[in-house]
CSV table of C-alpha atoms and ligand atoms in Angstrom, one decimal:
chain,number,residue,atom,x,y,z
A,7,MET,CA,-5.2,-12.4,-31.5
A,8,GLN,CA,-8.1,-14.4,-32.9
A,9,PRO,CA,-7.3,-18.0,-33.4
A,10,MET,CA,-7.2,-19.1,-37.1
A,11,ARG,CA,-10.6,-20.6,-38.2
A,12,GLU,CA,-11.0,-23.6,-40.3
A,13,PRO,CA,-11.4,-22.2,-43.9
A,14,PHE,CA,-14.1,-24.7,-44.9
A,15,GLY,CA,-16.1,-27.5,-43.5
A,16,GLN,CA,-17.6,-27.2,-40.1
A,17,GLN,CA,-16.4,-24.0,-38.4
A,18,THR,CA,-15.7,-24.5,-34.7
A,19,ARG,CA,-17.2,-21.5,-33.0
A,20,PRO,CA,-15.3,-20.3,-30.0
A,21,SER,CA,-17.0,-21.1,-26.7
A,22,ILE,CA,-18.9,-18.3,-24.9
A,23,SER,CA,-16.2,-17.9,-22.3
A,24,GLU,CA,-13.6,-17.6,-25.0
A,25,ARG,CA,-15.6,-14.9,-26.7
A,26,VAL,CA,-16.1,-13.0,-23.4
A,27,ILE,CA,-12.3,-13.2,-22.8
A,28,ASP,CA,-11.6,-12.3,-26.4
A,29,SER,CA,-13.6,-9.1,-26.2
A,30,LEU,CA,-12.2,-8.2,-22.8
A,31,ASP,CA,-8.7,-8.8,-24.2
A,32,GLU,CA,-9.3,-6.7,-27.2
A,33,ARG,CA,-10.4,-3.7,-25.1
A,34,LEU,CA,-8.4,-4.1,-21.9
A,35,GLY,CA,-5.5,-6.4,-22.8
A,36,VAL,CA,-6.6,-8.8,-20.0
A,37,ARG,CA,-4.4,-11.6,-21.4
A,38,SER,CA,-1.2,-9.7,-20.9
A,39,ILE,CA,-2.3,-8.8,-17.4
A,40,TRP,CA,-2.9,-12.4,-16.7
A,41,ALA,CA,0.4,-13.4,-18.2
A,42,ALA,CA,2.2,-10.7,-16.1
A,43,LEU,CA,0.6,-12.0,-12.9
A,44,MET,CA,0.6,-15.8,-13.5
A,45,ASP,CA,3.2,-16.6,-16.1
A,46,ARG,CA,6.2,-15.2,-14.2
A,47,HIS,CA,9.7,-16.4,-14.2
A,48,ILE,CA,10.5,-18.2,-11.0
A,49,PRO,CA,14.0,-19.2,-9.9
A,50,ARG,CA,14.6,-22.9,-10.2
A,51,SER,CA,15.6,-22.9,-6.5
A,52,VAL,CA,12.2,-22.1,-5.0
A,53,ASN,CA,11.0,-24.6,-2.4
A,54,TRP,CA,8.1,-25.1,0.0
A,55,TRP,CA,9.3,-22.2,2.3
A,56,TYR,CA,8.2,-19.9,-0.5
A,57,THR,CA,4.6,-20.8,0.0
A,58,LEU,CA,4.3,-19.2,3.4
A,59,GLY,CA,3.4,-15.8,2.0
A,60,SER,CA,0.6,-17.4,-0.1
A,61,ALA,CA,-0.6,-19.4,2.9
A,62,THR,CA,-0.8,-16.1,4.9
A,63,LEU,CA,-2.8,-14.5,2.0
A,64,PHE,CA,-5.2,-17.5,2.0
A,65,VAL,CA,-5.8,-17.3,5.7
A,66,PHE,CA,-6.2,-13.5,5.5
A,67,THR,CA,-8.9,-14.0,2.8
A,68,LEU,CA,-10.6,-16.5,5.1
A,69,GLN,CA,-10.5,-14.0,7.9
A,70,VAL,CA,-12.1,-11.3,5.7
A,71,VAL,CA,-14.9,-13.6,4.6
A,72,THR,CA,-15.6,-15.1,8.1
A,73,GLY,CA,-15.3,-11.7,9.8
A,74,ILE,CA,-17.8,-10.2,7.5
A,75,PHE,CA,-20.3,-12.9,8.4
A,76,LEU,CA,-19.6,-12.8,12.1
A,77,ALA,CA,-20.5,-9.1,11.9
A,78,ALA,CA,-23.9,-10.1,10.7
A,79,TYR,CA,-24.8,-11.2,14.3
A,80,TYR,CA,-22.2,-9.6,16.5
A,81,VAL,CA,-23.1,-6.5,18.5
A,82,PRO,CA,-20.3,-4.4,20.0
A,83,SER,CA,-22.0,-3.3,23.2
A,84,PRO,CA,-21.3,-4.5,26.7
A,85,ASP,CA,-24.9,-5.7,27.3
A,86,HIS,CA,-25.1,-7.7,24.0
A,87,ALA,CA,-21.6,-8.6,22.9
A,88,TYR,CA,-21.3,-11.8,24.9
A,89,ASP,CA,-24.9,-12.9,24.2
A,90,SER,CA,-24.6,-12.3,20.5
A,91,VAL,CA,-21.4,-14.5,20.4
A,92,GLN,CA,-23.3,-17.2,22.4
A,93,TYR,CA,-26.1,-16.9,19.9
A,94,ILE,CA,-23.6,-17.5,17.0
A,95,MET,CA,-22.2,-20.5,18.9
A,96,ASN,CA,-25.4,-22.1,20.0
A,97,GLU,CA,-28.3,-21.1,17.7
A,98,VAL,CA,-26.9,-20.2,14.3
A,99,ILE,CA,-26.4,-23.1,12.0
A,100,PHE,CA,-22.7,-23.5,11.2
A,101,GLY,CA,-22.1,-20.6,13.7
A,102,GLN,CA,-19.4,-22.7,15.4
A,103,VAL,CA,-17.8,-23.3,12.0
A,104,VAL,CA,-17.7,-19.7,11.0
A,105,ARG,CA,-16.5,-18.4,14.4
A,106,GLY,CA,-14.1,-21.3,14.7
A,107,LEU,CA,-12.5,-20.5,11.4
A,108,HIS,CA,-12.1,-16.9,12.4
A,109,HIS,CA,-10.8,-17.9,15.8
A,110,TRP,CA,-8.2,-20.4,14.6
A,111,GLY,CA,-7.5,-18.3,11.6
A,112,ALA,CA,-6.5,-15.4,13.8
A,113,SER,CA,-3.8,-17.6,15.4
A,114,ALA,CA,-2.8,-19.2,12.2
A,115,MET,CA,-2.4,-15.7,10.6
A,116,VAL,CA,0.1,-14.7,13.3
A,117,VAL,CA,2.0,-17.9,13.1
A,118,LEU,CA,2.1,-17.8,9.3
A,119,VAL,CA,3.1,-14.2,9.0
A,120,VAL,CA,6.0,-14.7,11.4
A,121,ALA,CA,7.1,-17.9,9.7
A,122,HIS,CA,7.0,-16.1,6.3
A,123,MET,CA,9.1,-13.3,7.8
A,124,LEU,CA,11.6,-15.8,9.2
A,125,ARG,CA,12.0,-17.4,5.7
A,126,VAL,CA,12.6,-13.9,4.3
A,127,ILE,CA,15.3,-13.2,6.9
A,128,VAL,CA,17.0,-16.6,6.7
A,129,MET,CA,17.2,-16.4,2.9
A,130,GLY,CA,18.2,-12.8,2.8
A,131,ALA,CA,15.3,-12.0,0.6
A,132,TYR,CA,14.9,-8.6,2.2
A,133,LYS,CA,18.0,-7.3,0.5
A,134,TYR,CA,18.3,-5.1,-2.6
A,135,PRO,CA,16.1,-4.6,-4.5
A,136,ARG,CA,13.4,-5.8,-2.1
A,137,GLU,CA,13.8,-3.4,0.8
A,138,PHE,CA,10.4,-1.8,0.3
A,139,THR,CA,8.7,-5.1,0.0
A,140,TRP,CA,10.2,-5.8,3.4
A,141,THR,CA,9.1,-2.5,4.8
A,142,ALA,CA,5.5,-3.0,3.7
A,143,GLY,CA,5.8,-6.4,5.4
A,144,VAL,CA,6.8,-4.9,8.7
A,145,PHE,CA,3.6,-2.8,8.7
A,146,LEU,CA,1.6,-5.9,7.7
A,147,LEU,CA,3.0,-7.7,10.8
A,148,LEU,CA,2.1,-4.8,13.0
A,149,LEU,CA,-1.4,-4.6,11.5
A,150,THR,CA,-1.8,-8.4,12.1
A,151,PHE,CA,-0.9,-7.9,15.7
A,152,GLY,CA,-3.4,-5.0,15.8
A,153,PHE,CA,-6.2,-7.3,14.5
A,154,GLY,CA,-5.3,-9.9,17.2
A,155,PHE,CA,-5.2,-7.4,20.0
A,156,THR,CA,-8.5,-5.6,19.1
A,157,GLY,CA,-10.3,-8.9,18.1
A,158,TYR,CA,-9.5,-10.6,21.3
A,159,LEU,CA,-11.7,-8.1,23.3
A,160,LEU,CA,-14.8,-8.6,21.2
A,161,PRO,CA,-16.3,-11.8,22.7
A,162,TRP,CA,-16.5,-9.8,25.9
A,163,ASP,CA,-16.0,-12.7,28.2
A,164,GLU,CA,-13.7,-12.9,31.3
A,165,LYS,CA,-10.7,-13.9,29.2
A,166,ALA,CA,-11.3,-11.1,26.7
A,167,TYR,CA,-11.8,-8.5,29.5
A,168,TRP,CA,-8.8,-9.4,31.5
A,169,ALA,CA,-6.5,-9.9,28.6
A,170,THR,CA,-7.3,-6.4,27.4
A,171,THR,CA,-6.9,-5.1,30.9
A,172,VAL,CA,-3.4,-6.5,30.9
A,173,GLY,CA,-2.6,-5.4,27.4
A,174,THR,CA,-3.6,-1.8,27.9
A,175,ASN,CA,-1.8,-1.7,31.3
A,176,MET,CA,1.3,-2.8,29.5
A,177,ALA,CA,1.0,0.3,27.3
A,178,GLY,CA,0.5,2.3,30.5
A,179,THR,CA,4.0,1.5,31.7
A,180,VAL,CA,5.6,3.6,28.9
A,181,PRO,CA,7.6,6.4,30.5
A,182,VAL,CA,6.0,9.9,30.5
A,183,VAL,CA,3.2,9.3,27.9
A,184,GLY,CA,2.1,5.9,29.2
A,185,GLY,CA,-0.8,7.1,31.2
A,186,PHE,CA,-2.1,9.1,28.2
A,187,ILE,CA,-1.7,6.1,25.8
A,188,LEU,CA,-3.6,3.9,28.3
A,189,ARG,CA,-6.5,6.3,28.4
A,190,VAL,CA,-6.6,6.7,24.6
A,191,LEU,CA,-6.6,3.0,24.1
A,192,ARG,CA,-9.5,2.5,26.6
A,193,GLY,CA,-11.3,5.7,25.8
A,194,GLY,CA,-11.1,6.7,29.4
A,195,ALA,CA,-9.6,5.5,32.6
A,196,ASP,CA,-11.6,2.2,32.7
A,197,LEU,CA,-12.2,-0.5,30.3
A,198,GLY,CA,-15.8,-0.5,29.2
A,199,ALA,CA,-18.4,0.3,26.6
A,200,VAL,CA,-16.2,3.0,25.0
A,201,THR,CA,-13.3,0.5,24.8
A,202,LEU,CA,-15.4,-2.2,23.2
A,203,ALA,CA,-16.9,0.2,20.6
A,204,ARG,CA,-13.5,1.6,19.5
A,205,PHE,CA,-11.8,-1.8,19.4
A,206,PHE,CA,-14.7,-3.1,17.2
A,207,ALA,CA,-14.4,-0.1,14.9
A,208,PHE,CA,-10.7,-0.5,14.6
A,209,HIS,CA,-11.0,-4.3,14.1
A,210,VAL,CA,-13.6,-4.2,11.3
A,211,LEU,CA,-13.1,-0.8,9.7
A,212,LEU,CA,-9.8,1.0,10.3
A,213,LEU,CA,-7.4,-2.0,10.3
A,214,PRO,CA,-9.0,-3.7,7.2
A,215,ALA,CA,-8.9,-0.3,5.4
A,216,LEU,CA,-5.2,-0.1,6.1
A,217,ILE,CA,-4.2,-3.7,5.6
A,218,VAL,CA,-6.0,-4.4,2.3
A,219,PRO,CA,-4.2,-1.7,0.2
A,220,LEU,CA,-0.9,-2.6,2.0
A,221,VAL,CA,-1.3,-6.3,1.0
A,222,GLY,CA,-2.0,-5.1,-2.5
A,223,LEU,CA,1.2,-3.0,-2.5
A,224,HIS,CA,3.2,-5.9,-1.0
A,225,LEU,CA,2.0,-8.3,-3.7
A,226,PHE,CA,2.5,-5.7,-6.5
A,227,MET,CA,6.2,-5.4,-5.5
A,228,VAL,CA,6.6,-9.2,-5.3
A,229,VAL,CA,5.2,-9.6,-8.8
A,230,ARG,CA,7.0,-6.5,-10.2
A,231,ILE,CA,10.5,-7.4,-8.9
A,232,GLY,CA,10.1,-11.2,-9.1
A,233,ILE,CA,10.7,-13.7,-6.5
A,234,SER,CA,14.3,-14.1,-5.2
A,235,GLY,CA,16.3,-17.2,-5.6
A,236,ALA,CA,17.5,-19.2,-2.7
A,237,PRO,CA,20.9,-18.1,-1.6
A,238,ASP,CA,23.6,-20.1,-3.3
A,239,ARG,CA,27.0,-20.6,-1.8
A,240,ALA,CA,28.7,-21.2,-5.2
A,241,TYR,CA,30.1,-17.8,-6.0
A,242,GLU,CA,30.4,-18.5,-9.8
A,243,ARG,CA,26.7,-19.3,-10.1
A,244,GLU,CA,25.9,-16.2,-8.3
A,245,GLN,CA,28.0,-14.2,-10.7
A,246,GLN,CA,26.4,-15.8,-13.6
A,247,ALA,CA,23.0,-15.1,-12.3
A,248,ARG,CA,23.9,-11.5,-11.7
A,249,GLN,CA,25.1,-11.1,-15.3
A,250,ARG,CA,22.0,-12.8,-16.7
A,251,GLY,CA,19.8,-10.7,-14.6
A,252,TYR,CA,16.1,-11.1,-14.9
A,253,SER,CA,15.2,-11.3,-18.5
A,254,GLY,CA,11.5,-11.2,-17.6
A,255,ILE,CA,11.2,-7.7,-16.4
A,256,SER,CA,11.8,-4.7,-18.7
A,257,GLY,CA,12.7,-1.3,-17.5
A,258,LEU,CA,14.4,-2.5,-14.3
A,259,PRO,CA,18.1,-2.4,-13.8
A,260,LYS,CA,19.7,-5.8,-14.5
A,261,ARG,CA,20.1,-7.0,-11.0
A,262,SER,CA,19.6,-10.5,-9.8
A,263,GLY,CA,18.5,-9.7,-6.4
A,264,ILE,CA,20.4,-12.7,-5.2
A,265,PRO,CA,21.8,-11.7,-1.8
A,266,LYS,CA,25.4,-10.5,-1.7
A,267,ARG,CA,27.7,-12.1,0.7
B,26,MET,CA,-3.1,-21.6,-20.6
B,27,CYS,CA,-2.3,-19.1,-23.3
B,28,CYS,CA,1.5,-19.4,-23.3
B,29,ALA,CA,1.9,-23.1,-22.8
B,30,ASP,CA,3.3,-23.6,-26.3
B,31,VAL,CA,5.7,-20.7,-26.4
B,32,SER,CA,7.7,-21.7,-23.3
B,33,GLY,CA,10.0,-23.9,-25.4
B,34,HIS,CA,9.7,-26.7,-22.8
B,35,GLU,CA,9.4,-30.2,-23.7
B,36,GLU,CA,6.1,-32.0,-24.3
B,37,HIS,CA,5.8,-33.5,-20.8
B,38,ASP,CA,6.4,-30.0,-19.3
B,39,VAL,CA,3.4,-28.6,-21.1
B,40,SER,CA,1.0,-31.3,-19.8
B,41,ARG,CA,2.5,-30.9,-16.3
B,42,ARG,CA,1.6,-27.2,-16.5
B,43,ARG,CA,-1.9,-28.1,-17.7
B,44,PHE,CA,-2.3,-30.6,-14.9
B,45,LEU,CA,-1.1,-28.2,-12.3
B,46,SER,CA,-3.4,-25.4,-13.4
B,47,TYR,CA,-6.4,-27.8,-13.4
B,48,ALA,CA,-5.5,-29.1,-10.0
B,49,THR,CA,-5.2,-25.6,-8.7
B,50,ALA,CA,-8.6,-24.7,-10.1
B,51,ALA,CA,-10.1,-27.8,-8.7
B,52,ILE,CA,-8.7,-27.4,-5.2
B,53,GLY,CA,-9.7,-23.7,-5.3
B,54,ALA,CA,-13.3,-24.6,-6.3
B,55,PHE,CA,-13.4,-27.2,-3.5
B,56,ILE,CA,-12.3,-24.7,-0.9
B,57,ALA,CA,-14.7,-22.1,-2.2
B,58,THR,CA,-17.6,-24.6,-1.9
B,59,ALA,CA,-16.5,-25.9,1.4
B,60,VAL,CA,-16.6,-22.3,2.8
B,61,SER,CA,-19.8,-21.2,0.9
B,62,ILE,CA,-22.0,-24.0,2.1
B,63,PRO,CA,-21.6,-23.3,5.8
B,64,ILE,CA,-22.0,-19.6,5.1
B,65,VAL,CA,-25.3,-20.0,3.3
B,66,GLY,CA,-26.6,-22.0,6.2
B,67,TYR,CA,-25.3,-19.5,8.6
B,68,VAL,CA,-27.1,-16.6,7.0
B,69,VAL,CA,-30.3,-18.4,6.3
B,70,SER,CA,-30.5,-20.0,9.8
B,71,PRO,CA,-32.6,-17.5,11.8
B,72,ALA,CA,-35.3,-17.7,9.0
B,73,LEU,CA,-35.8,-21.4,9.8
B,74,LYS,CA,-36.7,-20.9,13.4
B,75,LYS,CA,-40.4,-21.5,14.3
B,76,ARG,CA,-42.0,-19.4,17.0
B,77,GLU,CA,-43.2,-21.1,20.1
B,78,THR,CA,-46.9,-21.2,20.8
B,79,PRO,CA,-47.3,-19.7,24.3
B,80,SER,CA,-50.4,-20.7,26.3
B,81,ILE,CA,-52.0,-17.6,27.7
B,82,SER,CA,-54.3,-17.5,30.7
B,83,VAL,CA,-57.1,-15.0,29.9
B,84,GLY,CA,-59.2,-15.4,33.1
B,85,THR,CA,-62.1,-17.6,34.4
B,86,PRO,CA,-65.2,-18.3,32.4
B,87,ASN,CA,-67.2,-15.9,34.5
B,88,ASP,CA,-65.1,-13.0,33.5
B,89,PHE,CA,-66.9,-13.0,30.2
B,90,THR,CA,-70.5,-12.2,29.3
B,91,ILE,CA,-72.2,-14.4,26.7
B,92,GLY,CA,-72.3,-12.7,23.3
B,93,GLN,CA,-69.9,-9.9,24.1
B,94,PRO,CA,-66.4,-10.1,22.8
B,95,LYS,CA,-63.8,-8.8,25.3
B,96,LEU,CA,-60.2,-7.8,24.5
B,97,VAL,CA,-57.6,-9.4,26.9
B,98,ASP,CA,-54.1,-7.8,27.0
B,99,PHE,CA,-51.1,-9.8,28.0
B,100,THR,CA,-47.3,-9.5,27.8
B,101,LEU,CA,-45.2,-12.1,26.1
B,102,THR,CA,-41.4,-12.5,26.6
B,103,ARG,CA,-40.2,-12.8,23.1
B,104,ARG,CA,-36.7,-14.1,22.3
B,105,ASP,CA,-35.4,-11.7,19.6
B,106,GLY,CA,-32.0,-13.2,18.6
B,107,TRP,CA,-29.9,-12.7,21.7
B,108,VAL,CA,-32.3,-10.2,23.3
B,109,GLU,CA,-35.3,-11.1,25.4
B,110,GLN,CA,-38.0,-8.5,25.0
B,111,PRO,CA,-41.4,-8.1,26.6
B,112,GLU,CA,-44.0,-7.7,23.9
B,113,LYS,CA,-47.6,-6.5,24.3
B,114,LYS,CA,-50.2,-8.7,22.7
B,115,SER,CA,-53.9,-9.2,22.9
B,116,VAL,CA,-56.7,-11.6,22.0
B,117,TRP,CA,-60.4,-11.1,21.5
B,118,VAL,CA,-62.3,-13.7,23.6
B,119,LEU,CA,-66.0,-14.4,23.0
B,120,ARG,CA,-68.2,-16.5,25.2
B,121,LYS,CA,-70.7,-18.0,22.7
B,122,THR,CA,-72.7,-20.1,25.2
B,123,ALA,CA,-72.1,-20.9,28.8
B,124,ASN,CA,-69.3,-23.4,28.0
B,125,ASP,CA,-68.4,-22.6,24.5
B,126,PHE,CA,-65.5,-20.1,24.0
B,127,VAL,CA,-63.8,-18.8,20.9
B,128,ALA,CA,-60.7,-16.6,20.7
B,129,TYR,CA,-59.6,-14.4,17.8
B,130,ASN,CA,-56.1,-13.1,16.9
B,131,PRO,CA,-56.8,-9.4,16.8
B,132,ARG,CA,-54.7,-8.9,13.7
B,133,CYS,CA,-56.8,-8.1,10.6
B,134,THR,CA,-56.2,-10.8,8.1
B,135,HIS,CA,-55.6,-8.2,5.4
B,136,LEU,CA,-52.4,-6.6,6.5
B,137,GLY,CA,-52.3,-6.8,10.2
B,138,CYS,CA,-54.0,-3.7,11.8
B,139,ALA,CA,-55.8,-4.4,15.1
B,140,VAL,CA,-59.5,-4.9,14.7
B,141,SER,CA,-61.9,-3.5,17.4
B,142,TRP,CA,-65.4,-4.6,18.4
B,143,GLN,CA,-68.1,-2.1,17.6
B,144,ALA,CA,-71.0,-2.9,20.0
B,145,ALA,CA,-73.3,-0.5,18.2
B,146,SER,CA,-73.1,-2.3,14.8
B,147,ASN,CA,-72.3,-5.7,16.2
B,148,HIS,CA,-69.2,-6.1,14.0
B,149,PHE,CA,-65.4,-6.2,14.3
B,150,VAL,CA,-64.0,-3.3,12.3
B,151,CYS,CA,-60.5,-2.7,11.0
B,152,PRO,CA,-59.4,1.0,11.0
B,153,CYS,CA,-56.9,0.7,8.2
B,154,HIS,CA,-58.7,-0.2,4.9
B,155,GLY,CA,-62.3,-0.7,6.1
B,156,GLY,CA,-62.3,-4.4,6.7
B,157,VAL,CA,-65.5,-5.6,8.5
B,158,PHE,CA,-66.1,-9.0,10.2
B,159,THR,CA,-69.2,-10.5,11.9
B,160,ILE,CA,-69.1,-11.7,15.5
B,161,ASP,CA,-68.1,-15.2,14.2
B,162,GLY,CA,-65.3,-13.7,12.2
B,163,THR,CA,-66.7,-13.8,8.7
B,164,VAL,CA,-65.8,-11.0,6.3
B,165,THR,CA,-68.7,-8.8,5.3
B,166,ALA,CA,-66.8,-5.9,3.8
B,167,GLY,CA,-63.4,-4.6,2.7
B,168,PRO,CA,-60.2,-6.3,1.5
B,169,PRO,CA,-59.5,-9.0,4.1
B,170,PRO,CA,-59.0,-12.3,2.2
B,171,ARG,CA,-60.2,-14.7,5.0
B,172,PRO,CA,-62.1,-14.7,8.3
B,173,LEU,CA,-60.5,-13.6,11.5
B,174,ASP,CA,-58.0,-16.2,12.7
B,175,THR,CA,-59.4,-18.3,15.6
B,176,LEU,CA,-57.1,-19.6,18.3
B,177,ASP,CA,-57.5,-22.8,20.4
B,178,VAL,CA,-59.1,-22.3,23.8
B,179,LYS,CA,-59.2,-24.8,26.6
B,180,THR,CA,-60.2,-24.8,30.2
B,181,GLU,CA,-57.7,-26.0,32.8
B,182,GLY,CA,-58.3,-25.9,36.5
B,183,GLY,CA,-61.1,-23.4,36.0
B,184,ARG,CA,-59.0,-21.0,33.9
B,185,LEU,CA,-59.3,-20.3,30.2
B,186,LEU,CA,-56.1,-20.9,28.3
B,187,VAL,CA,-55.6,-19.5,24.7
B,188,ALA,CA,-52.8,-20.9,22.5
B,189,TYR,CA,-51.5,-17.7,21.0
B,190,LYS,CA,-50.3,-17.8,17.4
B,191,ASP,CA,-49.8,-15.4,14.5
B,192,PHE,CA,-50.7,-16.3,11.0
B,193,ARG,CA,-49.5,-15.1,7.6
B,194,LEU,CA,-51.4,-12.1,6.4
B,195,GLY,CA,-52.9,-11.1,3.1
B,196,ILE,CA,-53.5,-14.6,1.8
B,197,PRO,CA,-56.7,-16.6,1.7
B,198,GLN,CA,-55.3,-19.6,3.6
B,199,LYS,CA,-54.7,-19.7,7.3
B,200,GLU,CA,-51.1,-20.5,7.5
B,201,GLU,CA,-48.9,-20.2,10.6
B,202,ALA,CA,-46.4,-17.4,10.3
C,6,HEM,C1,-10.8,-7.8,7.7
C,6,HEM,C2,-11.7,-8.5,8.1
C,6,HEM,C3,-12.1,-8.8,9.6
C,6,HEM,C4,-13.4,-8.6,10.1
C,6,HEM,C5,-14.5,-8.0,9.3
C,6,HEM,C6,-13.4,-9.2,11.4
C,6,HEM,C7,-14.5,-9.2,12.3
C,6,HEM,C8,-14.6,-9.8,13.5
C,6,HEM,C9,-15.7,-9.9,14.4
C,6,HEM,C10,-17.1,-9.3,14.1
C,6,HEM,C11,-15.4,-10.5,15.5
C,6,HEM,C12,-16.3,-10.8,16.7
C,6,HEM,C13,-16.8,-12.2,16.8
C,6,HEM,C14,-16.0,-13.2,17.7
C,6,HEM,O1,-15.5,-12.8,18.7
C,6,HEM,O2,-16.1,-14.3,17.4
C,6,HEM,C15,-14.0,-10.9,15.4
C,6,HEM,C16,-13.2,-11.6,16.3
C,6,HEM,C17,-11.8,-11.8,16.3
C,6,HEM,N1,-11.0,-11.5,15.2
C,6,HEM,FE1,-11.6,-10.6,13.5
C,6,HEM,N2,-12.1,-9.7,11.7
C,6,HEM,C18,-11.3,-9.5,10.6
C,6,HEM,C19,-9.9,-9.8,10.5
C,6,HEM,C20,-9.1,-10.4,11.4
C,6,HEM,C21,-7.7,-10.7,11.3
C,6,HEM,C22,-6.8,-10.5,10.1
C,6,HEM,C23,-7.3,-11.2,12.5
C,6,HEM,C24,-5.9,-11.7,12.7
C,6,HEM,C25,-5.2,-11.7,13.7
C,6,HEM,C26,-8.5,-11.2,13.4
C,6,HEM,C27,-8.5,-11.7,14.7
C,6,HEM,C28,-9.7,-11.8,15.5
C,6,HEM,C29,-9.7,-12.4,16.9
C,6,HEM,C30,-8.4,-12.8,17.7
C,6,HEM,C31,-11.0,-12.4,17.3
C,6,HEM,C32,-11.5,-12.9,18.6
C,6,HEM,C33,-11.9,-14.3,18.3
C,6,HEM,C34,-12.7,-15.1,19.3
C,6,HEM,O3,-12.1,-15.3,20.4
C,6,HEM,O4,-13.8,-15.4,19.1
C,6,HEM,N3,-9.6,-10.7,12.7
C,6,HEM,N4,-13.5,-10.4,14.2
C,7,FES,S1,-55.4,-4.2,7.5
C,7,FES,FE1,-57.4,-4.4,8.0
C,7,FES,S2,-58.4,-3.9,6.2
C,7,FES,FE2,-56.3,-3.6,5.6
């Protein structure tokens, strides 16, 4: 809705950004989208543990940005991979910053995603109606491990080479199909050019193509269902909460989502 | 900010909201800048590298006849990012008098084709757009905007050394590339 204008005297013209937002709102209803995303009802009991998911999302974004720029110099071929990483480290301005962020971000990502999952377990936040949010999360965890596993080979130094040798050999110990899995992972019997190329392709193309929509789905479900309150031992308060339900969401059954005992 | 006044909270809650959203925006802007600045440097960085000037030995003075330009080929090892590549280059060397040498970069100053010496007409000729230069490099015909680029020559231990450089093309000034 347009704000009321002064009927006389100096009219205050809305600022340019207000006018842009007004016209977008008129056509697309952007204000209600913004409200649905940002002006959500949050249980009073939220605490710092609830920030772990956002922290993961932040580091993930950082990985995407730094990864894209690493790919501007990195070459996934056995005779250039190591040298191209050394070039980033020694000759490119801020190369150590960009690679360092990606390197430490990779570990931070794993730590944060696991911590986030632990908070969900401990608070019982995976229970009805959030089972699908949890399921999406399980795949996100696996994808994160996939990034770590494929990314680790890329610097093509001794550590990378032997870590991947060990990792792929682990897969090789699976009964019956192990030998086959090992050869598929390596693209042959030995770890070499083919392995590096496919790990790179999975790391920068396949896994991002999977994880980005899955993050979107995960967040959609978080916003749609609303965040769960911390478990509360006082049964009466739980009952009250269940009866009240979530007034914020229309079209969903009136359930609190507070874990049952 | 749209809904601050419909939330039914008390006055101090509204300004707390406002404060938090400004703080969030400010911290977000700070992080975005802190990440963008290194990334700009990171992307621009290879453009800031200057090429080295290799010193090329082109032979002894008596390898050259006075008044007759001679093309000397040599191979440079160029560092191309993380790759080292041999690169074929050449210079025109002219012995003007017994002890006076001049060397030309063979790239035409117009757009970089290799000029060749035509002994019949006593001129350097460019095959691409008809650029013509006299023996001392002056343009007599065609589009080249400046004379042939001369390179520094010195004698050391009886050998002639040329300081090889490339210059920007298509402009009237001689400016290192
Ligand atoms: C989706 C965007 C991503 C892109 C485009 C990308 C791209 C790259 C590239 C080009 C490299 C090679 C350079 C180097 O080794 O330093 C690399 C390394 C690596 N990446 Fe990623 N990456 C992405 C996301 C992730 C995520 C989410 C993780 C989380 C676990 C991750 C973990 C790693 C690891 C462990 C390395 C090796 C780091 C090192 O030792 O230098 N990447 N990435
Ligand atoms: S490049 Fe020599 S005349 Fe155009």
